[in-house]
PDB file of C-alpha atoms in Angstrom:
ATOM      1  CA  UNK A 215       0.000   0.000   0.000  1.00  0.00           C
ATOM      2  CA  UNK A 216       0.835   3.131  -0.719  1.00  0.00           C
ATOM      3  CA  UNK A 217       2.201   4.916   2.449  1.00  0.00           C
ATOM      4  CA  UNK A 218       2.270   8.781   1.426  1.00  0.00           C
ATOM      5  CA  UNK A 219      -0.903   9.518   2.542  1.00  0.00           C
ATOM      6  CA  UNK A 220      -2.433  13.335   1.575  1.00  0.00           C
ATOM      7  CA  UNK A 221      -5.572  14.225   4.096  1.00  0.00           C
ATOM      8  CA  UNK A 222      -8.201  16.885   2.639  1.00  0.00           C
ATOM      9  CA  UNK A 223     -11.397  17.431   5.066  1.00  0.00           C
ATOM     10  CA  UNK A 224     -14.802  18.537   3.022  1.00  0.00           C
ATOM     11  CA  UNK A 225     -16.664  20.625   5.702  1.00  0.00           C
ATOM     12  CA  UNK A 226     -20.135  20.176   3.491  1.00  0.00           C
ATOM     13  CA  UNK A 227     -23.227  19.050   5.488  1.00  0.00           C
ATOM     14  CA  UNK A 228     -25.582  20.548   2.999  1.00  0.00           C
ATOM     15  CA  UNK A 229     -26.489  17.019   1.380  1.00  0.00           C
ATOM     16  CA  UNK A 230     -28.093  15.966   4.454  1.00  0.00           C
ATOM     17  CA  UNK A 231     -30.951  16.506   6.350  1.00  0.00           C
ATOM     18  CA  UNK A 232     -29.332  17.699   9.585  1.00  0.00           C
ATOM     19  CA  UNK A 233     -26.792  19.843  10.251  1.00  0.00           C
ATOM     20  CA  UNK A 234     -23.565  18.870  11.491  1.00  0.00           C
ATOM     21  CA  UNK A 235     -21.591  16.858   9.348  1.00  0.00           C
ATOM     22  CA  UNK A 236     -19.811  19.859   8.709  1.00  0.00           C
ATOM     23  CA  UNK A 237     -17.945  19.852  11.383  1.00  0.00           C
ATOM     24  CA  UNK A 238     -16.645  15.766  10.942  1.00  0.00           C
ATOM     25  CA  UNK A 239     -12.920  16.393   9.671  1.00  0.00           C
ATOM     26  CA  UNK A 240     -12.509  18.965  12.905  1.00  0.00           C
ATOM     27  CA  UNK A 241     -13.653  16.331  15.178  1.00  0.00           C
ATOM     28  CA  UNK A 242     -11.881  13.463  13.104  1.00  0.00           C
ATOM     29  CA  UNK A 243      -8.445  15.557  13.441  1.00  0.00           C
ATOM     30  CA  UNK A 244      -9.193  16.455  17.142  1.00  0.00           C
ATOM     31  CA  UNK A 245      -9.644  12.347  17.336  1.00  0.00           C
ATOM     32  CA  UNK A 246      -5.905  11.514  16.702  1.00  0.00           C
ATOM     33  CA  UNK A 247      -6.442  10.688  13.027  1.00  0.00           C
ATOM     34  CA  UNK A 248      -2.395  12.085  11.922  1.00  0.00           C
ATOM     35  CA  UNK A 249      -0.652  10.890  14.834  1.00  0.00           C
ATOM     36  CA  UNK A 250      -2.374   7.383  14.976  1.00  0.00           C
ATOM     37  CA  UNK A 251      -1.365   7.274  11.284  1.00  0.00           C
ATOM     38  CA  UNK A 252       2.108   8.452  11.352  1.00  0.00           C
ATOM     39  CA  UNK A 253       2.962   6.165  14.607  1.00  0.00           C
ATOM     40  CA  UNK A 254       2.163   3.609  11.859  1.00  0.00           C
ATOM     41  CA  UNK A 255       4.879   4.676   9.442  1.00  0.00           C
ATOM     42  CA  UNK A 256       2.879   6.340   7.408  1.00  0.00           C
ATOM     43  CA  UNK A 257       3.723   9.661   5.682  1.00  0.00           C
ATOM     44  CA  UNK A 258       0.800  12.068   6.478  1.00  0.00           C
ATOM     45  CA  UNK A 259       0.445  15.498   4.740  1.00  0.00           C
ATOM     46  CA  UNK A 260      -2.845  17.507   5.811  1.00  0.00           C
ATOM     47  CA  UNK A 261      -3.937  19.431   2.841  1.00  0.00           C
ATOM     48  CA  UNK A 262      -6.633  21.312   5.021  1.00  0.00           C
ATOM     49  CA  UNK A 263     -10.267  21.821   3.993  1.00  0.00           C
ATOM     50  CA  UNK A 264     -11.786  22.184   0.748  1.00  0.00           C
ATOM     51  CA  UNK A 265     -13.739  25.646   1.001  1.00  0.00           C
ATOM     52  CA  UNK A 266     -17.805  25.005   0.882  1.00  0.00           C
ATOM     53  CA  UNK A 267     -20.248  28.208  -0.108  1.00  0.00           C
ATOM     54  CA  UNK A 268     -22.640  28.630   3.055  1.00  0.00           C
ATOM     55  CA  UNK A 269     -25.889  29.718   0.972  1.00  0.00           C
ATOM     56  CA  UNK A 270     -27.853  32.881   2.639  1.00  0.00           C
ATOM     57  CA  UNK A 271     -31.183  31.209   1.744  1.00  0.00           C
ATOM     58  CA  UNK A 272     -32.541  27.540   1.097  1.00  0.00           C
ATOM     59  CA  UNK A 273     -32.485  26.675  -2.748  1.00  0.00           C
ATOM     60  CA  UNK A 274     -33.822  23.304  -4.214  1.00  0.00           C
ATOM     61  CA  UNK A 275     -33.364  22.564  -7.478  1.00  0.00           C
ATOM     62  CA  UNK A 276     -35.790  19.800  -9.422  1.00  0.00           C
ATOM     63  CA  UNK A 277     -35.822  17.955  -6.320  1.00  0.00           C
ATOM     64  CA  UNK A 278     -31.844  18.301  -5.073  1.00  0.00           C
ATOM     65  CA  UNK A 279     -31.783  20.424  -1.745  1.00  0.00           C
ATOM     66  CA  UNK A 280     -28.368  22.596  -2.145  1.00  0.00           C
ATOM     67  CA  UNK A 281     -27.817  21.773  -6.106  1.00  0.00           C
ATOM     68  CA  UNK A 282     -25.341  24.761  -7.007  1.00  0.00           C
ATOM     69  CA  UNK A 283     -23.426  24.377  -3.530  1.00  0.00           C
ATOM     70  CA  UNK A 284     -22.968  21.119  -3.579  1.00  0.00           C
ATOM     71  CA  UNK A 285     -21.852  20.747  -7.523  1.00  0.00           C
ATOM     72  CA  UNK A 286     -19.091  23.590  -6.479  1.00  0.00           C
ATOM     73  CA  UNK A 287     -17.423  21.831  -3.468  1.00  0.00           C
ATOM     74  CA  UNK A 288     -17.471  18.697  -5.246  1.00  0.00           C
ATOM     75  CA  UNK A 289     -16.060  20.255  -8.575  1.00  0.00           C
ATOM     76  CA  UNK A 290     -13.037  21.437  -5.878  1.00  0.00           C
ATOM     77  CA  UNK A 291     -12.342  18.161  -4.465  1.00  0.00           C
ATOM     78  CA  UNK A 292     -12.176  16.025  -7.440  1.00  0.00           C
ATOM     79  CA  UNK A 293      -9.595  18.437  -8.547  1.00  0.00           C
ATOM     80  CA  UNK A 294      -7.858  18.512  -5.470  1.00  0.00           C
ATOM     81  CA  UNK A 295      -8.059  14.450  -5.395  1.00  0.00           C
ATOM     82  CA  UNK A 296      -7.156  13.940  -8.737  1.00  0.00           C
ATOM     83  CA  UNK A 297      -4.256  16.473  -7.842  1.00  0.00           C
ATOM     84  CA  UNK A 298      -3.422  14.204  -4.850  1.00  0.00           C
ATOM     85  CA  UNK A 299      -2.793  10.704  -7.571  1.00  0.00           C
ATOM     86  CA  UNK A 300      -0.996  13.134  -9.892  1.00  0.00           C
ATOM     87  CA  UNK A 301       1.497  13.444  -7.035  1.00  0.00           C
ATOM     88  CA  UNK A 302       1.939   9.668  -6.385  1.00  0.00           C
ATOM     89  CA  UNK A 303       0.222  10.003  -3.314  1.00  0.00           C
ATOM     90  CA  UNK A 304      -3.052   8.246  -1.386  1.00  0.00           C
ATOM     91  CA  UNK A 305      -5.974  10.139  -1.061  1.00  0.00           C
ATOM     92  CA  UNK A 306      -7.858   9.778   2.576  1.00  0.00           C
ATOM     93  CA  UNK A 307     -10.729  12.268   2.389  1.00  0.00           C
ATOM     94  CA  UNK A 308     -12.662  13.102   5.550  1.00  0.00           C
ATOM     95  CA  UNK A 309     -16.627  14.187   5.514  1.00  0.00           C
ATOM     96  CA  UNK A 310     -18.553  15.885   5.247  1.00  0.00           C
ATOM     97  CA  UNK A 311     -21.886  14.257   4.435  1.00  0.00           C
ATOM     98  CA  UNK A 312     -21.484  11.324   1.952  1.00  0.00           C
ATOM     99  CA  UNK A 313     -22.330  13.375  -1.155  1.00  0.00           C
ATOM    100  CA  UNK A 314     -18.492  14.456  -0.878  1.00  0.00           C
ATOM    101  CA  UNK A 315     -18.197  10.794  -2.944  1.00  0.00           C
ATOM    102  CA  UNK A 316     -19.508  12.793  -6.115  1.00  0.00           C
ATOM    103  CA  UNK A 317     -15.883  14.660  -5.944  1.00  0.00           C
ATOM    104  CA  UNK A 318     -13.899  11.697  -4.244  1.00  0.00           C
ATOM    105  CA  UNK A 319     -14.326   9.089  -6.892  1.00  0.00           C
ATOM    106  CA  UNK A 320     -14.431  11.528  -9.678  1.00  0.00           C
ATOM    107  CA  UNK A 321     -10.930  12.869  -8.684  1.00  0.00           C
ATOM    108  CA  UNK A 322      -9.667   9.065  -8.622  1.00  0.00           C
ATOM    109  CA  UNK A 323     -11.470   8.088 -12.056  1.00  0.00           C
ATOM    110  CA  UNK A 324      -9.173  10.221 -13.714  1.00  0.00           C
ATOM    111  CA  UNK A 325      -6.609   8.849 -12.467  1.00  0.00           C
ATOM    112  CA  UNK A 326      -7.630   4.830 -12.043  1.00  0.00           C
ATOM    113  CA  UNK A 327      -8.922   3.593 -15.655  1.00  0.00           C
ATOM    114  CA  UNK A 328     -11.024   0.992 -14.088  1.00  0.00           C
ATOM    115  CA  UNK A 329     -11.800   2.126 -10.473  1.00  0.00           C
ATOM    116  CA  UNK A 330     -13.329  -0.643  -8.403  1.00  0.00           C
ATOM    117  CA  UNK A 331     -15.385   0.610  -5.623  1.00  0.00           C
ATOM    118  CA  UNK A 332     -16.453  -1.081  -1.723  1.00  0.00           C
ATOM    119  CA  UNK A 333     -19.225   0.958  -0.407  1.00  0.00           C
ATOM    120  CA  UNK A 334     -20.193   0.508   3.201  1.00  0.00           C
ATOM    121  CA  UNK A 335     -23.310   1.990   4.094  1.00  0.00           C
ATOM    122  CA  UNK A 336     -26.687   1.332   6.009  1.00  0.00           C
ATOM    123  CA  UNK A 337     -27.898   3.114   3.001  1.00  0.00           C
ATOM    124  CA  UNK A 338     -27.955   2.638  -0.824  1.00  0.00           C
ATOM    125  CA  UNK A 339     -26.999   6.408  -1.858  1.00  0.00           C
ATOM    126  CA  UNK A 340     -28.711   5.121  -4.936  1.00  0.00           C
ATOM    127  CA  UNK A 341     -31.878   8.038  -5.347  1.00  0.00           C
ATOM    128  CA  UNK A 342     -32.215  10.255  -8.190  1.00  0.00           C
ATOM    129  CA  UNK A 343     -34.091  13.776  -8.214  1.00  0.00           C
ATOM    130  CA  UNK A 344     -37.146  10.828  -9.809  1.00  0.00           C
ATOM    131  CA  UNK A 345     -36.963   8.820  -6.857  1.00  0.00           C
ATOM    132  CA  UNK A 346     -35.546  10.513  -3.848  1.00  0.00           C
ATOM    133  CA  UNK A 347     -38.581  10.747  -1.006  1.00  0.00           C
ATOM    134  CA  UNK A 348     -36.260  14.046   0.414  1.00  0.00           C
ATOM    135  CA  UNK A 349     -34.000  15.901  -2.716  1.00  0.00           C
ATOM    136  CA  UNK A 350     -30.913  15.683  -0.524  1.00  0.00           C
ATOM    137  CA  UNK A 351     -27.841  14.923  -2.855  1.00  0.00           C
ATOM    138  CA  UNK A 352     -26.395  12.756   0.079  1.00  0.00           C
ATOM    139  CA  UNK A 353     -28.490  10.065  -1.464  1.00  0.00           C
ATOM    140  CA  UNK A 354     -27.656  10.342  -4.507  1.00  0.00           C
ATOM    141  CA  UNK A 355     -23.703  10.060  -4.903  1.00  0.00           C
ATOM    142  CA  UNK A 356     -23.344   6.596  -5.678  1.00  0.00           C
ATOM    143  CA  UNK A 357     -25.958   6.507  -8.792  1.00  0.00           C
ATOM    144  CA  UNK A 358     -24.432   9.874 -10.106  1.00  0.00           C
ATOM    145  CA  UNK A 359     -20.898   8.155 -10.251  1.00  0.00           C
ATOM    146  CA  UNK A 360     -22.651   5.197 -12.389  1.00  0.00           C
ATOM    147  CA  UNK A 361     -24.493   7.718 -14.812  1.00  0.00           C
ATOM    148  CA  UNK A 362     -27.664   8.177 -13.239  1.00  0.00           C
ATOM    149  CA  UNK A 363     -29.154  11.568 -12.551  1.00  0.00           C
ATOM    150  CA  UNK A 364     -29.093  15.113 -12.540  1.00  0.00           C
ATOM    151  CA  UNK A 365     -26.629  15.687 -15.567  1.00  0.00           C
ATOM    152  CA  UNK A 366     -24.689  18.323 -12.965  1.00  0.00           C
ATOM    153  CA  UNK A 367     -24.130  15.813 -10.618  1.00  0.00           C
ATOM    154  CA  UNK A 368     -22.968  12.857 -13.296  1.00  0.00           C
ATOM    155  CA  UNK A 369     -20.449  14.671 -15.029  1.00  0.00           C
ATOM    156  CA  UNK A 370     -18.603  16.265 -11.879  1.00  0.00           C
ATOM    157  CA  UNK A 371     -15.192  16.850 -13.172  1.00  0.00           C
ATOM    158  CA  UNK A 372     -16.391  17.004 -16.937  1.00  0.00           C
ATOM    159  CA  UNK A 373     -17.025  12.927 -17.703  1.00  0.00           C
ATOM    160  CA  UNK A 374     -19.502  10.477 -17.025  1.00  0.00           C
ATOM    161  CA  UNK A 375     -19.875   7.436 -15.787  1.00  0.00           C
ATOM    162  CA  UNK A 376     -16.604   7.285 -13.273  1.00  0.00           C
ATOM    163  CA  UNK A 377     -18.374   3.542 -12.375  1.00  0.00           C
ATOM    164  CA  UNK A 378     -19.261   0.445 -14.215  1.00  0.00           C
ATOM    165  CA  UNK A 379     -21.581  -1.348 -12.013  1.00  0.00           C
ATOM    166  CA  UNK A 380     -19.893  -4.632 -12.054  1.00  0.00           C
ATOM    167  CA  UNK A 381     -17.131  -2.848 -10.130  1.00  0.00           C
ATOM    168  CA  UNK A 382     -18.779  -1.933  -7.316  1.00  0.00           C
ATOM    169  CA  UNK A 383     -19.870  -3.794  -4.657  1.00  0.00           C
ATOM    170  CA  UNK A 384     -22.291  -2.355  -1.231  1.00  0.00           C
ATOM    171  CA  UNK A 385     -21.769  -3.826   2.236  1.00  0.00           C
ATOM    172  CA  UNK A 386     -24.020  -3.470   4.985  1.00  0.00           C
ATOM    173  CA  UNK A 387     -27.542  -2.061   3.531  1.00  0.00           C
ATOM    174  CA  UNK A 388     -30.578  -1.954   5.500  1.00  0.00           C
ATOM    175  CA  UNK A 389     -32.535   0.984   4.007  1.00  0.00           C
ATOM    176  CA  UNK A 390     -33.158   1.103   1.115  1.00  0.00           C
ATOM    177  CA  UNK A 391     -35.679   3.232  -1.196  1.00  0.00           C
ATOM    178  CA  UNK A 392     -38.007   1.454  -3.236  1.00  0.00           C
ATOM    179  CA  UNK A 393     -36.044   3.619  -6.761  1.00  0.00           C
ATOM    180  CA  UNK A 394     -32.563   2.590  -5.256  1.00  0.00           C
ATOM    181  CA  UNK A 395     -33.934  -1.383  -5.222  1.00  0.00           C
ATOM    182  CA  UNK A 396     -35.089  -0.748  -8.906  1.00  0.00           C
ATOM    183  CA  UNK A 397     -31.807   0.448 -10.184  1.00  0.00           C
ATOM    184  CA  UNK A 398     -29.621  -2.164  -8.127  1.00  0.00           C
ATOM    185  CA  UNK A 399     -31.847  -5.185 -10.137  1.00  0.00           C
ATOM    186  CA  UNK A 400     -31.436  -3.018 -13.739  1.00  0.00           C
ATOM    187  CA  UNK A 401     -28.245  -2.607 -13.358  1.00  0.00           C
ATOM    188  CA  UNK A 402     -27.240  -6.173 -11.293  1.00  0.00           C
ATOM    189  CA  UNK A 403     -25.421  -4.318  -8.542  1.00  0.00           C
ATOM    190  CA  UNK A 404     -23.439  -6.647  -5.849  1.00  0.00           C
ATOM    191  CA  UNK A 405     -25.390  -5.782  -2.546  1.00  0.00           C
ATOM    192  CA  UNK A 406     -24.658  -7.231   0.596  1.00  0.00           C
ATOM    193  CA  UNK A 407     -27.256  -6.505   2.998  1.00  0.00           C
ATOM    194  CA  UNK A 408     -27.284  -7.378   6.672  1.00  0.00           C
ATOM    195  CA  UNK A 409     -28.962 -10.148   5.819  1.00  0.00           C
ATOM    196  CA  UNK A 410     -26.194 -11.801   3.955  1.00  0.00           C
ATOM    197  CA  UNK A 411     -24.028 -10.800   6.766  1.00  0.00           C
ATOM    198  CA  UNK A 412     -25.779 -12.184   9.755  1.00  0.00           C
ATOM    199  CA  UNK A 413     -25.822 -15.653   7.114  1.00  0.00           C
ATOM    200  CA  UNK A 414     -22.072 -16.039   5.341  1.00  0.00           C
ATOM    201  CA  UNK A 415     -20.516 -13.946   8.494  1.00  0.00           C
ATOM    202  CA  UNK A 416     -18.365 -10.441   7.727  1.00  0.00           C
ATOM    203  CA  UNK A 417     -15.316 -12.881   6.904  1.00  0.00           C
ATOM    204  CA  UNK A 418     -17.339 -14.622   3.565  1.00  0.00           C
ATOM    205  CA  UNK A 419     -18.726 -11.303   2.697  1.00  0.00           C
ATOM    206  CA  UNK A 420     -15.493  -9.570   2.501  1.00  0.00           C
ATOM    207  CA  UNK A 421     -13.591 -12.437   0.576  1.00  0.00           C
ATOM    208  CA  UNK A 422     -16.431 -12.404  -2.353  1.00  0.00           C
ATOM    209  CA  UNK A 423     -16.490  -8.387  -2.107  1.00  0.00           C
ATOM    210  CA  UNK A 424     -12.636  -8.169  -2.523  1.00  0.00           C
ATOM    211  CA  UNK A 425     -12.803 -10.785  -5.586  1.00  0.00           C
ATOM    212  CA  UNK A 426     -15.820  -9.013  -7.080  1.00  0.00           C
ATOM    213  CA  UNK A 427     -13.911  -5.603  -6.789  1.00  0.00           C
ATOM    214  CA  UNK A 428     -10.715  -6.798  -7.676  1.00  0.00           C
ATOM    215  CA  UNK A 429     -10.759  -9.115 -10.753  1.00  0.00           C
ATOM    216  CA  UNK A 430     -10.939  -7.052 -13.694  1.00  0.00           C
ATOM    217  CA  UNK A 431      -9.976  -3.148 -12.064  1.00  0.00           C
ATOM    218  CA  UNK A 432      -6.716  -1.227 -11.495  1.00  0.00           C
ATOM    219  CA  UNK A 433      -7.084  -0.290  -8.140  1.00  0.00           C
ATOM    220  CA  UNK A 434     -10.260   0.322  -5.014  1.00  0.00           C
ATOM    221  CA  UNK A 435     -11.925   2.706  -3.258  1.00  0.00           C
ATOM    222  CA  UNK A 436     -13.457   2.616   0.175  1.00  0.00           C
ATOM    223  CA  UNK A 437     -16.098   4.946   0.674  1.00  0.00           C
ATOM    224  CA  UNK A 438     -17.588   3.905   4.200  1.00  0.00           C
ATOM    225  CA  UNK A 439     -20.346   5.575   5.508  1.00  0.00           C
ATOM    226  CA  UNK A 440     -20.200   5.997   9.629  1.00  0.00           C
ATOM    227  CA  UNK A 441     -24.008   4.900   9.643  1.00  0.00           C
ATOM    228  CA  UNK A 442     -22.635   1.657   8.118  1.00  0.00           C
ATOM    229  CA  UNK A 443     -22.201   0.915  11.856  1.00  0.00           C
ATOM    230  CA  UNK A 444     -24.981   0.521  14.505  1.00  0.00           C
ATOM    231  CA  UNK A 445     -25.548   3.111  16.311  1.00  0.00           C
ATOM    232  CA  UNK A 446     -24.778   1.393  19.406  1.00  0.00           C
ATOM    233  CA  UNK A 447     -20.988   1.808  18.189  1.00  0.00           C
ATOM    234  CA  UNK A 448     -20.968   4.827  16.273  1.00  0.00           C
ATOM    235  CA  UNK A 449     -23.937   7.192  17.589  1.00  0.00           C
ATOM    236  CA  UNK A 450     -22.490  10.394  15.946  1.00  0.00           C
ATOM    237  CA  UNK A 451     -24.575   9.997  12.426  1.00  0.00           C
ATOM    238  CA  UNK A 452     -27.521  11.781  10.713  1.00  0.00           C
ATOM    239  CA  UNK A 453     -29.001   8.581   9.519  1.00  0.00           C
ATOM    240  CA  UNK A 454     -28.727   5.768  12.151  1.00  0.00           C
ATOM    241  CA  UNK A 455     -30.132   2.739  11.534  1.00  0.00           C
ATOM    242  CA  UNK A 456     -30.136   0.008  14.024  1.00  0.00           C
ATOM    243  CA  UNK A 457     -29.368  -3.457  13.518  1.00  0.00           C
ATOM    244  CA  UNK A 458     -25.698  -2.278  11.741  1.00  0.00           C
ATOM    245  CA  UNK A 459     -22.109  -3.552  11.637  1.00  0.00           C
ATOM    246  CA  UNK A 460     -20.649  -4.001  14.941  1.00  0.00           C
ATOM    247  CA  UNK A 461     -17.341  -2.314  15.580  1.00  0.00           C
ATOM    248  CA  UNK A 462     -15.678  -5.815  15.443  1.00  0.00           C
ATOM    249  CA  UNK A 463     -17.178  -6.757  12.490  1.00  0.00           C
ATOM    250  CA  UNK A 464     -15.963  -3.455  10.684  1.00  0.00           C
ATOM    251  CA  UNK A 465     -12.218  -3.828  11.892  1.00  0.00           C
ATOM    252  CA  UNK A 466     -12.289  -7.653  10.312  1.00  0.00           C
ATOM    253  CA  UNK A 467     -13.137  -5.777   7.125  1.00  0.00           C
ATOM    254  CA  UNK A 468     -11.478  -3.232   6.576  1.00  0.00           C
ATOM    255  CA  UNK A 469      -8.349  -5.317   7.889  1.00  0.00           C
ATOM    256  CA  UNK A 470      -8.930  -8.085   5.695  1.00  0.00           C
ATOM    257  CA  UNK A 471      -9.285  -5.148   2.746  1.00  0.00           C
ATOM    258  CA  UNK A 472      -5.424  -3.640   3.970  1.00  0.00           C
ATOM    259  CA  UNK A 473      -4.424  -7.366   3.613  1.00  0.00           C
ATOM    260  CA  UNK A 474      -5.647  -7.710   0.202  1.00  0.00           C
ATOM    261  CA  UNK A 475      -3.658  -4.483  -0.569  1.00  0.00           C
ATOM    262  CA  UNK A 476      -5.761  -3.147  -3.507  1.00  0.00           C
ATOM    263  CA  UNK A 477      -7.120   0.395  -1.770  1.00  0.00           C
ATOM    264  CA  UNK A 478      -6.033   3.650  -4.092  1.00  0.00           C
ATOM    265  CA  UNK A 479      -7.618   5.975  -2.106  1.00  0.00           C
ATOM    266  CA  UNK A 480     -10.412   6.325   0.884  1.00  0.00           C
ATOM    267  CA  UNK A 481     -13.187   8.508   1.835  1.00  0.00           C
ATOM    268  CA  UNK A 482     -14.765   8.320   5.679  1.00  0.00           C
ATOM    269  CA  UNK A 483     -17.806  10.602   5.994  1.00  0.00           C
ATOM    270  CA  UNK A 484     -21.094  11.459   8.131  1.00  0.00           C
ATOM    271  CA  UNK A 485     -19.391  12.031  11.220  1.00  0.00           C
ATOM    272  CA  UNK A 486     -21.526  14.221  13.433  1.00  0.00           C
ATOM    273  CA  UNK A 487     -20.521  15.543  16.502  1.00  0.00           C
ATOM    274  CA  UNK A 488     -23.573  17.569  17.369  1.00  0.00           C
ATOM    275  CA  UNK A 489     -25.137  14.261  18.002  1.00  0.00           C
ATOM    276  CA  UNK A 490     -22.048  11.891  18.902  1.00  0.00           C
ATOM    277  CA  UNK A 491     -21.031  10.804  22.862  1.00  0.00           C
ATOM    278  CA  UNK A 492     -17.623  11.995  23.570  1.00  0.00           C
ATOM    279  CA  UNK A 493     -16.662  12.394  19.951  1.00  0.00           C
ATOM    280  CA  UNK A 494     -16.506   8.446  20.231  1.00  0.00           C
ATOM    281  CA  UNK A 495     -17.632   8.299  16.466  1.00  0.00           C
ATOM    282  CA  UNK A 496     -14.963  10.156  15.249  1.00  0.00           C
ATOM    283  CA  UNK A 497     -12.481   7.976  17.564  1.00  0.00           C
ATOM    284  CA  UNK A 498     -13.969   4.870  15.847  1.00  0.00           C
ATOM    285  CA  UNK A 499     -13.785   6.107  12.458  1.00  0.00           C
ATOM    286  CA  UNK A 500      -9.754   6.683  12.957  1.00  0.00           C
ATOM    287  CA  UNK A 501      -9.638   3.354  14.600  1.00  0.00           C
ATOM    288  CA  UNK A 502     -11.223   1.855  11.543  1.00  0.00           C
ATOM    289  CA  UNK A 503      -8.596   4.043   8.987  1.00  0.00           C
ATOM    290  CA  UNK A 504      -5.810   2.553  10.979  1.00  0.00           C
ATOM    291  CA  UNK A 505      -7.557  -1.281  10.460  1.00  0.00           C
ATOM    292  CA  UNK A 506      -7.570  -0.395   6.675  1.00  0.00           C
ATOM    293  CA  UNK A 507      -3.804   0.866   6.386  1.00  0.00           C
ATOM    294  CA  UNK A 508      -2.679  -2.517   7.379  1.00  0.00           C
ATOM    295  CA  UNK A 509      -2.621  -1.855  11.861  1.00  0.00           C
ATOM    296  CA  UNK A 510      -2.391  -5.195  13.532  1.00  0.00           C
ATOM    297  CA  UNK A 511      -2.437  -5.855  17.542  1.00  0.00           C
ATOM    298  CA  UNK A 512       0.744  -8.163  16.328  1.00  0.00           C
TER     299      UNK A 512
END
């Protein structure tokens, strides 16, 4: 793995529902995340935070709350990411709510030809302006990066699609939209749910997701969604659903993904510490960063 690490925080909450999320890479940094890194071996630069419009007034666009806002600060980190590969170096971006992956994976699809994807999430972020029951773009990320959408939000960064669908594979779903369920049987999407889970056991799951993801790509990208979790372990989320991945479970995963040593880059988003314990979410999502740059107890 790649051990020059470059961190860049996107304060945007503004593709969510609640308020908050802006303030994740603070309380991610204030968690340890560059020390706990560099005490691995790793070479840690901090590129700071991307800089995010605050709008005076709510807009909504056909259906997508923050449209114009959210298009710009995405625009800014896929430059900034794709900046980040230019340089030879790994990409860890911190959220931010999850539409940040509109800029994420389009900065590392211009640089990865065929970008495999590992999405963990209690959610499908699979919604269009059609289909979503709210119009917030957090939703909507993962179906923009495979063509589907609002044309501003597929061709972030000037191309479309950044995904092929048989590259991508989503780990922990629970809640999912009836519109995100249609699109994942159109398009034949690889969806572990907690069902499938709770049945093979996090171990099976993350063997067939690291095949799937792995056999005809040039390199991965984690995009894990805190809510991923349950809430039990990671309280500090907009969206919690219960009934998640325990904290064990996600260590096994992401540890088992730093062993397969395919990751080009990593976003970790929805932190919230208006409604965390302690900032205990933010101090398991470093604890999970350090699982998936290869951190072993021996």
């Amino acid at each position: 793995m790649n051990k020059n690490i470059s961190i860049v925080g996107v304060p945007l909450d503004l593709g969510a529902d609640r308020r908050g999320v802006d303030m994740g890479p603070s309380a991610i940094r204030y968690a340890g995340v560059i020390a706990r890194l560099e005490q691995m071996g790793l070479n840690i630069q901090d590129k700071g935070d991307i800089p995010v419009t605050r709008p005076r007034h709510f807009t909504e666009t056909e259906n997508h709350k923050y449209l114009d806002e959210v298009v710009e600060a995405n625009e800014k980190l896929a430059r900034v990411v794709s900046g980040i590969m230019e340089e030879g170096c790994f990409p860890l971006v911190l959220g931010g709510d999850h539409s940040i992956a509109l800029g994420t994976v389009a900065g590392v699809a211009k640089n990865v030809k065929n970008l495999g994807v590992i999405w963990f999430d209690a959610h499908g972020d699979l919604n269009t302006g059609e289909t979503s029951p709210s119009g917030n773009i957090h939703g909507m990320p993962l179906a923009a990066s495979l063509g589907f959408g609002h044309d501003r939000l597929v061709h972030i960064a000037g191309f479309a699609p950044k995904l092929k669908p048989e590259n991508v594979v989503i780990i922990g779903a629970r809640d999912l939209d009836r519109g995100e369920r249609d699109l994942i049987k159109r398009t034949g999407l690889k969806v572990f749910t907690m069902h499938e889970i709770d049945k093979l056991g996090m171990a099976r799951v993350m063997e067939e997701a690291i095949a799937h993801v792995s056999k005809h790509t040039d390199g991965v990208h984690l995009s894990l969604d805190l809510d991923g979790l349950d809430p039990h372990d990671a309280p500090g989320v907009g969206t919690p659903v219960i009934g998640g991945i325990s904290y064990r479970e996600g260590h096994l995963a992401l540890e088992m993904l730093a062993d397969a040593d395919v990751l080009c880059s990593a976003e970790f988003v929805e932190v919230n510490p208006i409604l965390d314990r302690e900032n205990v979410t933010a101090r398991v999502a470093v604890a999970l960063m350090s699982s998936a740059f290869g951190d072993k107890l021996l």
